[in-house]
mmCIF file of C-alpha atoms and ligand atoms in Angstrom:
data_model
loop_
_atom_site.group_PDB
_atom_site.id
_atom_site.type_symbol
_atom_site.label_atom_id
_atom_site.label_comp_id
_atom_site.label_asym_id
_atom_site.label_seq_id
_atom_site.Cartn_x
_atom_site.Cartn_y
_atom_site.Cartn_z
ATOM 1 C CA UNK A 5 -44.154 -3.920 -41.096
ATOM 2 C CA UNK A 6 -44.822 -3.340 -44.560
ATOM 3 C CA UNK A 7 -48.009 -5.374 -44.589
ATOM 4 C CA UNK A 8 -49.275 -3.654 -41.365
ATOM 5 C CA UNK A 9 -48.665 -0.239 -42.974
ATOM 6 C CA UNK A 10 -50.720 -1.076 -46.420
ATOM 7 C CA UNK A 11 -53.213 -2.527 -44.333
ATOM 8 C CA UNK A 12 -53.619 0.557 -42.233
ATOM 9 C CA UNK A 13 -53.837 2.621 -45.344
ATOM 10 C CA UNK A 14 -56.238 0.656 -46.607
ATOM 11 C CA UNK A 15 -58.344 -0.209 -43.638
ATOM 12 C CA UNK A 16 -61.584 1.872 -44.545
ATOM 13 C CA UNK A 17 -61.855 -0.287 -47.770
ATOM 14 C CA UNK A 18 -63.097 -3.132 -46.116
ATOM 15 C CA UNK A 19 -61.405 -6.357 -44.455
ATOM 16 C CA UNK A 20 -61.546 -8.190 -47.293
ATOM 17 C CA UNK A 21 -59.405 -6.124 -49.602
ATOM 18 C CA UNK A 22 -56.748 -5.931 -46.926
ATOM 19 C CA UNK A 23 -56.564 -9.655 -46.438
ATOM 20 C CA UNK A 24 -55.969 -9.767 -50.229
ATOM 21 C CA UNK A 25 -53.107 -6.881 -50.120
ATOM 22 C CA UNK A 26 -51.497 -8.954 -47.065
ATOM 23 C CA UNK A 27 -51.691 -12.177 -48.876
ATOM 24 C CA UNK A 28 -50.227 -10.678 -52.079
ATOM 25 C CA UNK A 29 -47.477 -9.173 -50.104
ATOM 26 C CA UNK A 30 -46.737 -12.699 -48.340
ATOM 27 C CA UNK A 31 -46.499 -14.058 -52.022
ATOM 28 C CA UNK A 32 -44.230 -11.348 -53.009
ATOM 29 C CA UNK A 33 -41.785 -12.046 -49.989
ATOM 30 C CA UNK A 34 -42.066 -15.989 -50.866
ATOM 31 C CA UNK A 35 -41.463 -15.160 -54.400
ATOM 32 C CA UNK A 36 -38.254 -13.022 -53.322
ATOM 33 C CA UNK A 37 -37.292 -15.772 -51.083
ATOM 34 C CA UNK A 38 -37.255 -18.374 -53.678
ATOM 35 C CA UNK A 39 -35.561 -16.227 -55.893
ATOM 36 C CA UNK A 40 -32.362 -15.812 -53.133
ATOM 37 C CA UNK A 41 -32.363 -19.344 -52.561
ATOM 38 C CA UNK A 42 -32.015 -19.903 -56.328
ATOM 39 C CA UNK A 43 -29.021 -17.285 -56.700
ATOM 40 C CA UNK A 44 -27.677 -18.824 -53.671
ATOM 41 C CA UNK A 45 -27.843 -22.348 -54.967
ATOM 42 C CA UNK A 46 -26.596 -21.440 -58.474
ATOM 43 C CA UNK A 47 -23.317 -19.860 -57.114
ATOM 44 C CA UNK A 48 -22.504 -22.915 -54.565
ATOM 45 C CA UNK A 49 -23.218 -25.074 -57.505
ATOM 46 C CA UNK A 50 -20.879 -23.198 -59.809
ATOM 47 C CA UNK A 51 -18.014 -22.741 -57.032
ATOM 48 C CA UNK A 52 -17.971 -26.292 -56.510
ATOM 49 C CA UNK A 53 -16.524 -27.400 -60.341
ATOM 50 C CA UNK A 54 -14.555 -24.111 -60.513
ATOM 51 C CA UNK A 55 -12.907 -25.002 -57.012
ATOM 52 C CA UNK A 56 -12.059 -28.473 -58.128
ATOM 53 C CA UNK A 57 -10.683 -27.328 -61.588
ATOM 54 C CA UNK A 58 -8.545 -24.897 -60.090
ATOM 55 C CA UNK A 59 -7.157 -27.726 -57.469
ATOM 56 C CA UNK A 60 -6.678 -30.024 -60.194
ATOM 57 C CA UNK A 61 -4.793 -27.806 -62.441
ATOM 58 C CA UNK A 62 -2.391 -27.213 -59.659
ATOM 59 C CA UNK A 63 -2.159 -31.126 -59.038
ATOM 60 C CA UNK A 64 -1.314 -31.227 -62.763
ATOM 61 C CA UNK A 65 1.697 -28.648 -62.445
ATOM 62 C CA UNK A 66 3.148 -30.512 -59.537
ATOM 63 C CA UNK A 67 2.881 -34.022 -60.988
ATOM 64 C CA UNK A 68 4.550 -32.831 -64.401
ATOM 65 C CA UNK A 69 7.216 -35.528 -64.417
ATOM 66 C CA UNK A 70 4.529 -37.976 -63.540
ATOM 67 C CA UNK A 71 2.388 -38.994 -66.821
ATOM 68 C CA UNK A 72 0.181 -41.425 -65.216
ATOM 69 C CA UNK A 73 -0.746 -39.043 -62.583
ATOM 70 C CA UNK A 74 -1.212 -36.070 -65.064
ATOM 71 C CA UNK A 75 -3.574 -38.136 -67.101
ATOM 72 C CA UNK A 76 -5.913 -39.196 -64.062
ATOM 73 C CA UNK A 77 -6.010 -35.530 -63.068
ATOM 74 C CA UNK A 78 -6.985 -34.354 -66.471
ATOM 75 C CA UNK A 79 -9.726 -37.013 -66.565
ATOM 76 C CA UNK A 80 -11.250 -35.702 -63.381
ATOM 77 C CA UNK A 81 -10.865 -31.994 -64.869
ATOM 78 C CA UNK A 82 -12.795 -33.222 -68.041
ATOM 79 C CA UNK A 83 -15.481 -34.461 -65.636
ATOM 80 C CA UNK A 84 -15.807 -31.387 -63.482
ATOM 81 C CA UNK A 85 -15.675 -29.279 -67.233
ATOM 82 C CA UNK A 86 -18.609 -31.183 -68.132
ATOM 83 C CA UNK A 87 -20.526 -30.467 -65.164
ATOM 84 C CA UNK A 88 -19.802 -26.878 -65.232
ATOM 85 C CA UNK A 89 -21.047 -27.057 -69.021
ATOM 86 C CA UNK A 90 -24.255 -28.959 -68.417
ATOM 87 C CA UNK A 91 -24.982 -26.530 -65.341
ATOM 88 C CA UNK A 92 -24.718 -23.397 -67.704
ATOM 89 C CA UNK A 93 -26.781 -25.148 -70.179
ATOM 90 C CA UNK A 94 -29.702 -26.284 -67.856
ATOM 91 C CA UNK A 95 -29.594 -22.577 -66.434
ATOM 92 C CA UNK A 96 -30.000 -21.212 -70.109
ATOM 93 C CA UNK A 97 -32.818 -23.713 -70.778
ATOM 94 C CA UNK A 98 -34.495 -22.579 -67.335
ATOM 95 C CA UNK A 99 -34.429 -18.979 -67.981
ATOM 96 C CA UNK A 100 -35.878 -19.750 -71.298
ATOM 97 C CA UNK A 101 -38.655 -21.799 -70.366
ATOM 98 C CA UNK A 102 -39.611 -19.721 -67.762
ATOM 99 C CA UNK A 103 -39.574 -16.382 -69.641
ATOM 100 C CA UNK A 104 -40.606 -17.158 -73.066
ATOM 101 C CA UNK A 105 -44.057 -17.557 -73.734
ATOM 102 C CA UNK A 106 -43.722 -21.289 -75.044
ATOM 103 C CA UNK A 107 -46.824 -21.031 -77.289
ATOM 104 C CA UNK A 108 -45.684 -18.103 -79.239
ATOM 105 C CA UNK A 109 -44.107 -20.273 -81.845
ATOM 106 C CA UNK A 110 -46.348 -23.490 -81.001
ATOM 107 C CA UNK A 111 -46.667 -25.945 -83.998
ATOM 108 C CA UNK A 112 -47.776 -29.598 -84.415
ATOM 109 C CA UNK A 113 -44.826 -31.495 -83.337
ATOM 110 C CA UNK A 114 -44.555 -35.369 -84.152
ATOM 111 C CA UNK A 115 -43.736 -37.568 -81.449
ATOM 112 C CA UNK A 116 -41.563 -39.957 -82.984
ATOM 113 C CA UNK A 117 -39.227 -37.081 -83.885
ATOM 114 C CA UNK A 118 -39.409 -35.979 -80.138
ATOM 115 C CA UNK A 119 -38.584 -39.562 -79.239
ATOM 116 C CA UNK A 120 -35.430 -40.108 -81.990
ATOM 117 C CA UNK A 121 -34.021 -36.731 -80.624
ATOM 118 C CA UNK A 122 -34.288 -37.841 -76.819
ATOM 119 C CA UNK A 123 -32.747 -41.173 -77.788
ATOM 120 C CA UNK A 124 -30.053 -39.540 -79.845
ATOM 121 C CA UNK A 125 -29.032 -37.469 -76.918
ATOM 122 C CA UNK A 126 -28.089 -40.496 -74.442
ATOM 123 C CA UNK A 127 -27.180 -42.876 -77.424
ATOM 124 C CA UNK A 128 -23.349 -42.497 -76.128
ATOM 125 C CA UNK A 129 -24.250 -42.697 -72.564
ATOM 126 C CA UNK A 130 -26.525 -45.956 -73.058
ATOM 127 C CA UNK A 131 -24.242 -47.539 -75.312
ATOM 128 C CA UNK A 132 -21.491 -47.432 -72.841
ATOM 129 C CA UNK A 133 -23.823 -48.990 -70.243
ATOM 130 C CA UNK A 134 -25.136 -51.371 -72.805
ATOM 131 C CA UNK A 135 -28.800 -50.205 -71.936
ATOM 132 C CA UNK A 136 -31.440 -50.841 -74.410
ATOM 133 C CA UNK A 137 -33.708 -48.253 -75.304
ATOM 134 C CA UNK A 138 -36.907 -49.469 -76.809
ATOM 135 C CA UNK A 139 -39.595 -47.174 -78.178
ATOM 136 C CA UNK A 140 -42.912 -47.631 -79.383
ATOM 137 C CA UNK A 141 -46.655 -46.371 -79.952
ATOM 138 C CA UNK A 142 -45.520 -42.789 -81.564
ATOM 139 C CA UNK A 143 -46.293 -43.333 -85.249
ATOM 140 C CA UNK A 144 -48.922 -40.580 -86.261
ATOM 141 C CA UNK A 145 -48.916 -38.894 -83.076
ATOM 142 C CA UNK A 146 -48.388 -35.268 -82.752
ATOM 143 C CA UNK A 147 -48.354 -32.702 -79.965
ATOM 144 C CA UNK A 148 -49.243 -28.868 -80.043
ATOM 145 C CA UNK A 149 -46.108 -26.864 -78.458
ATOM 146 C CA UNK A 150 -42.874 -25.610 -78.786
ATOM 147 C CA UNK A 151 -40.649 -28.266 -80.397
ATOM 148 C CA UNK A 152 -37.300 -27.086 -78.487
ATOM 149 C CA UNK A 153 -38.993 -27.096 -75.176
ATOM 150 C CA UNK A 154 -40.754 -30.531 -75.448
ATOM 151 C CA UNK A 155 -37.535 -31.928 -76.904
ATOM 152 C CA UNK A 156 -35.658 -30.691 -73.990
ATOM 153 C CA UNK A 157 -38.474 -32.108 -71.524
ATOM 154 C CA UNK A 158 -38.563 -35.505 -72.911
ATOM 155 C CA UNK A 159 -34.628 -35.565 -73.473
ATOM 156 C CA UNK A 160 -34.188 -35.299 -69.696
ATOM 157 C CA UNK A 161 -36.569 -37.886 -68.801
ATOM 158 C CA UNK A 162 -34.710 -40.135 -71.032
ATOM 159 C CA UNK A 163 -31.334 -39.098 -69.736
ATOM 160 C CA UNK A 164 -32.374 -39.458 -65.979
ATOM 161 C CA UNK A 165 -33.594 -43.175 -66.843
ATOM 162 C CA UNK A 166 -30.266 -43.700 -68.349
ATOM 163 C CA UNK A 167 -28.283 -42.311 -65.693
ATOM 164 C CA UNK A 168 -30.149 -43.911 -62.893
ATOM 165 C CA UNK A 169 -30.095 -47.274 -63.960
ATOM 166 C CA UNK A 170 -27.269 -49.785 -63.536
ATOM 167 C CA UNK A 171 -25.841 -51.376 -66.607
ATOM 168 C CA UNK A 172 -27.417 -53.775 -68.824
ATOM 169 C CA UNK A 173 -31.110 -53.050 -68.095
ATOM 170 C CA UNK A 174 -33.909 -51.784 -70.468
ATOM 171 C CA UNK A 175 -35.278 -47.936 -70.799
ATOM 172 C CA UNK A 176 -38.854 -47.976 -72.651
ATOM 173 C CA UNK A 177 -40.367 -44.847 -74.285
ATOM 174 C CA UNK A 178 -44.191 -45.755 -74.863
ATOM 175 C CA UNK A 179 -46.467 -43.218 -76.378
ATOM 176 C CA UNK A 180 -50.418 -43.390 -77.004
ATOM 177 C CA UNK A 181 -53.312 -41.140 -77.347
ATOM 178 C CA UNK A 182 -55.661 -40.835 -74.582
ATOM 179 C CA UNK A 183 -59.286 -39.337 -74.699
ATOM 180 C CA UNK A 184 -59.662 -36.268 -72.168
ATOM 181 C CA UNK A 185 -63.009 -34.190 -71.404
ATOM 182 C CA UNK A 186 -60.745 -31.182 -72.902
ATOM 183 C CA UNK A 187 -59.735 -32.851 -76.186
ATOM 184 C CA UNK A 188 -57.187 -35.956 -76.695
ATOM 185 C CA UNK A 189 -53.903 -36.138 -74.882
ATOM 186 C CA UNK A 190 -50.698 -37.759 -76.003
ATOM 187 C CA UNK A 191 -49.191 -39.766 -73.320
ATOM 188 C CA UNK A 192 -45.230 -40.720 -73.259
ATOM 189 C CA UNK A 193 -44.162 -42.772 -70.438
ATOM 190 C CA UNK A 194 -40.351 -43.058 -69.877
ATOM 191 C CA UNK A 195 -39.664 -46.369 -67.623
ATOM 192 C CA UNK A 196 -36.780 -47.500 -66.418
ATOM 193 C CA UNK A 197 -35.242 -50.558 -64.278
ATOM 194 C CA UNK A 198 -33.109 -48.425 -62.340
ATOM 195 C CA UNK A 199 -32.569 -47.498 -58.595
ATOM 196 C CA UNK A 200 -36.139 -46.026 -58.158
ATOM 197 C CA UNK A 201 -37.298 -42.981 -55.965
ATOM 198 C CA UNK A 202 -38.580 -43.318 -52.203
ATOM 199 C CA UNK A 203 -41.916 -41.940 -51.764
ATOM 200 C CA UNK A 204 -40.874 -39.275 -49.653
ATOM 201 C CA UNK A 205 -38.451 -38.299 -52.374
ATOM 202 C CA UNK A 206 -40.651 -38.463 -55.340
ATOM 203 C CA UNK A 207 -42.380 -35.307 -53.740
ATOM 204 C CA UNK A 208 -39.290 -33.247 -54.094
ATOM 205 C CA UNK A 209 -37.432 -34.395 -57.368
ATOM 206 C CA UNK A 210 -39.046 -31.637 -59.641
ATOM 207 C CA UNK A 211 -37.720 -28.907 -57.258
ATOM 208 C CA UNK A 212 -34.795 -27.112 -58.647
ATOM 209 C CA UNK A 213 -31.229 -28.286 -57.546
ATOM 210 C CA UNK A 214 -33.245 -31.176 -55.437
ATOM 211 C CA UNK A 215 -31.119 -34.439 -55.723
ATOM 212 C CA UNK A 216 -31.903 -37.308 -53.528
ATOM 213 C CA UNK A 217 -28.140 -38.498 -53.873
ATOM 214 C CA UNK A 218 -25.788 -35.365 -54.856
ATOM 215 C CA UNK A 219 -22.816 -37.525 -54.904
ATOM 216 C CA UNK A 220 -24.391 -39.838 -57.347
ATOM 217 C CA UNK A 221 -26.222 -37.232 -59.366
ATOM 218 C CA UNK A 222 -22.898 -35.382 -59.723
ATOM 219 C CA UNK A 223 -20.718 -38.331 -60.933
ATOM 220 C CA UNK A 224 -23.387 -38.483 -63.896
ATOM 221 C CA UNK A 225 -22.860 -34.770 -64.149
ATOM 222 C CA UNK A 226 -26.382 -33.911 -63.036
ATOM 223 C CA UNK A 227 -27.453 -30.588 -61.985
ATOM 224 C CA UNK A 228 -30.857 -30.943 -59.939
ATOM 225 C CA UNK A 229 -32.412 -28.867 -62.719
ATOM 226 C CA UNK A 230 -33.683 -31.434 -65.329
ATOM 227 C CA UNK A 231 -36.661 -32.231 -63.634
ATOM 228 C CA UNK A 232 -37.736 -28.696 -62.715
ATOM 229 C CA UNK A 233 -37.199 -27.811 -66.407
ATOM 230 C CA UNK A 234 -39.550 -30.753 -67.429
ATOM 231 C CA UNK A 235 -42.472 -29.500 -64.860
ATOM 232 C CA UNK A 236 -41.968 -25.907 -66.406
ATOM 233 C CA UNK A 237 -42.213 -27.197 -69.855
ATOM 234 C CA UNK A 238 -45.479 -29.408 -69.119
ATOM 235 C CA UNK A 239 -47.165 -26.473 -66.935
ATOM 236 C CA UNK A 240 -46.850 -24.145 -69.887
ATOM 237 C CA UNK A 241 -48.034 -26.333 -72.430
ATOM 238 C CA UNK A 242 -51.383 -27.200 -70.383
ATOM 239 C CA UNK A 243 -49.762 -30.696 -69.616
ATOM 240 C CA UNK A 244 -48.604 -32.553 -66.333
ATOM 241 C CA UNK A 245 -45.871 -34.989 -65.336
ATOM 242 C CA UNK A 246 -46.350 -37.574 -63.062
ATOM 243 C CA UNK A 247 -44.114 -40.369 -61.355
ATOM 244 C CA UNK A 248 -44.344 -43.831 -60.366
ATOM 245 C CA UNK A 249 -41.639 -45.632 -58.939
ATOM 246 C CA UNK A 250 -40.755 -48.800 -56.720
ATOM 247 C CA UNK A 251 -37.404 -48.381 -54.751
ATOM 248 C CA UNK A 252 -34.642 -50.927 -56.120
ATOM 249 C CA UNK A 253 -36.994 -51.574 -59.155
ATOM 250 C CA UNK A 254 -37.513 -48.776 -61.184
ATOM 251 C CA UNK A 255 -39.330 -45.484 -62.072
ATOM 252 C CA UNK A 256 -41.970 -44.168 -64.896
ATOM 253 C CA UNK A 257 -41.973 -40.751 -65.813
ATOM 254 C CA UNK A 258 -45.315 -39.967 -67.663
ATOM 255 C CA UNK A 259 -45.886 -36.856 -69.604
ATOM 256 C CA UNK A 260 -49.264 -35.681 -70.865
ATOM 257 C CA UNK A 261 -49.444 -33.192 -73.347
ATOM 258 C CA UNK A 262 -52.408 -31.999 -75.570
ATOM 259 C CA UNK A 263 -52.370 -33.553 -79.030
ATOM 260 C CA UNK A 264 -52.425 -31.485 -82.155
ATOM 261 C CA UNK A 265 -55.269 -31.372 -84.428
ATOM 262 C CA UNK A 266 -58.728 -31.869 -83.597
ATOM 263 C CA UNK A 267 -59.256 -28.362 -83.776
ATOM 264 C CA UNK A 268 -57.070 -27.540 -81.068
ATOM 265 C CA UNK A 269 -54.168 -25.699 -82.796
ATOM 266 C CA UNK A 270 -56.841 -23.170 -85.032
ATOM 267 C CA UNK A 271 -58.427 -22.691 -81.423
ATOM 268 C CA UNK A 272 -55.051 -21.562 -79.925
ATOM 269 C CA UNK A 273 -54.048 -19.275 -82.823
ATOM 270 C CA UNK A 274 -57.510 -17.627 -82.838
ATOM 271 C CA UNK A 275 -57.221 -16.821 -79.090
ATOM 272 C CA UNK A 276 -53.908 -15.033 -79.625
ATOM 273 C CA UNK A 277 -55.401 -12.708 -82.301
ATOM 274 C CA UNK A 278 -56.269 -9.159 -80.967
HETATM 275 P P1 LIG B 13 -30.279 -34.432 -62.097
HETATM 276 O O1 LIG B 13 -29.567 -33.543 -62.858
HETATM 277 O O2 LIG B 13 -29.421 -34.613 -60.639
HETATM 278 O O3 LIG B 13 -30.593 -35.772 -62.698
HETATM 279 P P2 LIG B 13 -32.924 -33.836 -62.223
HETATM 280 O O4 LIG B 13 -33.977 -32.641 -61.848
HETATM 281 O O5 LIG B 13 -33.007 -34.288 -63.308
HETATM 282 O O6 LIG B 13 -31.456 -33.728 -61.754
HETATM 283 O O7 LIG B 13 -33.412 -35.010 -60.952
HETATM 284 C C1 LIG B 13 -33.665 -34.635 -59.742
HETATM 285 C C2 LIG B 13 -33.452 -35.972 -58.748
HETATM 286 O O8 LIG B 13 -34.129 -37.169 -59.025
HETATM 287 C C3 LIG B 13 -32.124 -36.735 -59.241
HETATM 288 O O9 LIG B 13 -30.583 -36.433 -58.768
HETATM 289 C C4 LIG B 13 -31.996 -38.229 -58.834
HETATM 290 O O10 LIG B 13 -31.907 -38.445 -57.505
HETATM 291 C C5 LIG B 13 -33.827 -38.194 -59.204
HETATM 292 N N1 LIG B 13 -34.255 -38.993 -60.264
HETATM 293 C C6 LIG B 13 -34.452 -38.563 -61.483
HETATM 294 N N2 LIG B 13 -34.977 -39.311 -62.342
HETATM 295 C C7 LIG B 13 -34.810 -40.535 -61.789
HETATM 296 C C8 LIG B 13 -34.684 -41.810 -62.225
HETATM 297 N N3 LIG B 13 -35.212 -41.997 -63.637
HETATM 298 N N4 LIG B 13 -34.532 -42.930 -61.355
HETATM 299 C C9 LIG B 13 -34.293 -42.651 -60.102
HETATM 300 N N5 LIG B 13 -34.010 -41.343 -59.733
HETATM 301 C C10 LIG B 13 -34.303 -40.341 -60.403
#
């Protein structure tokens, strides 16, 4: 209805303009639908742990004279609270990467520092599962961008590699410089020997809240937001993220980001000057 009304009004301006306006409205509707879905998803994701916490606290009260049960319920409460914390943190990350201009305070960022930070973030989880994290190639490499966002992106990939791998496997983080027509890129590949991702799911894992196995993801405190954050960060940095995987054998997520230096920083700074 709306689109038709607009097209009637601008009809004298020529059919091409009408077509553009109609497309614009369709796009506006699509964005509105995505936003509505997002709010519905967030509400659902928040309700689940809150509901569980409420039930569990009742269970604790009922089991007051059974210390073993109290301990068990308290453990479950801790898991749900962690989930809630992760979800809120990732929502904050997501709103940050969507709203801010990430290159506003862009700087050369050392890749070895990003890698160290990502490893630190999963050290505990990797330790419990006896997963070895091997790193290499990052010496002397720097990428151009927002340090916090880049750390969040790489951290999410390494966290997933650890979460979706069985015990006593290896996770590799390998960095290297690759030549590209628009200036050199830094490639950071995170490889695991985990459960892998089917071809059908590979296209969808970057969508917000998409999880191949919601129950498994939940058990690890997953929110389904991590990879959508990664995708946003690389897009706003002029990079890309790709995934290779063989089911049951493992996955490799590869980030490609502009290398700092080589005149690029100067160019970008200059472009922001009035
Ligand atoms: P989550 O918080 O659930 O980990 P992500 O957005 O980070 O959310 O990932 C989306 C889904 O992609 C995960 O739920 C999981 O099913 C799948 N996935 C992500 N990384 C891996 C990996 N390294 N190996 C296997 N599956 C993965």
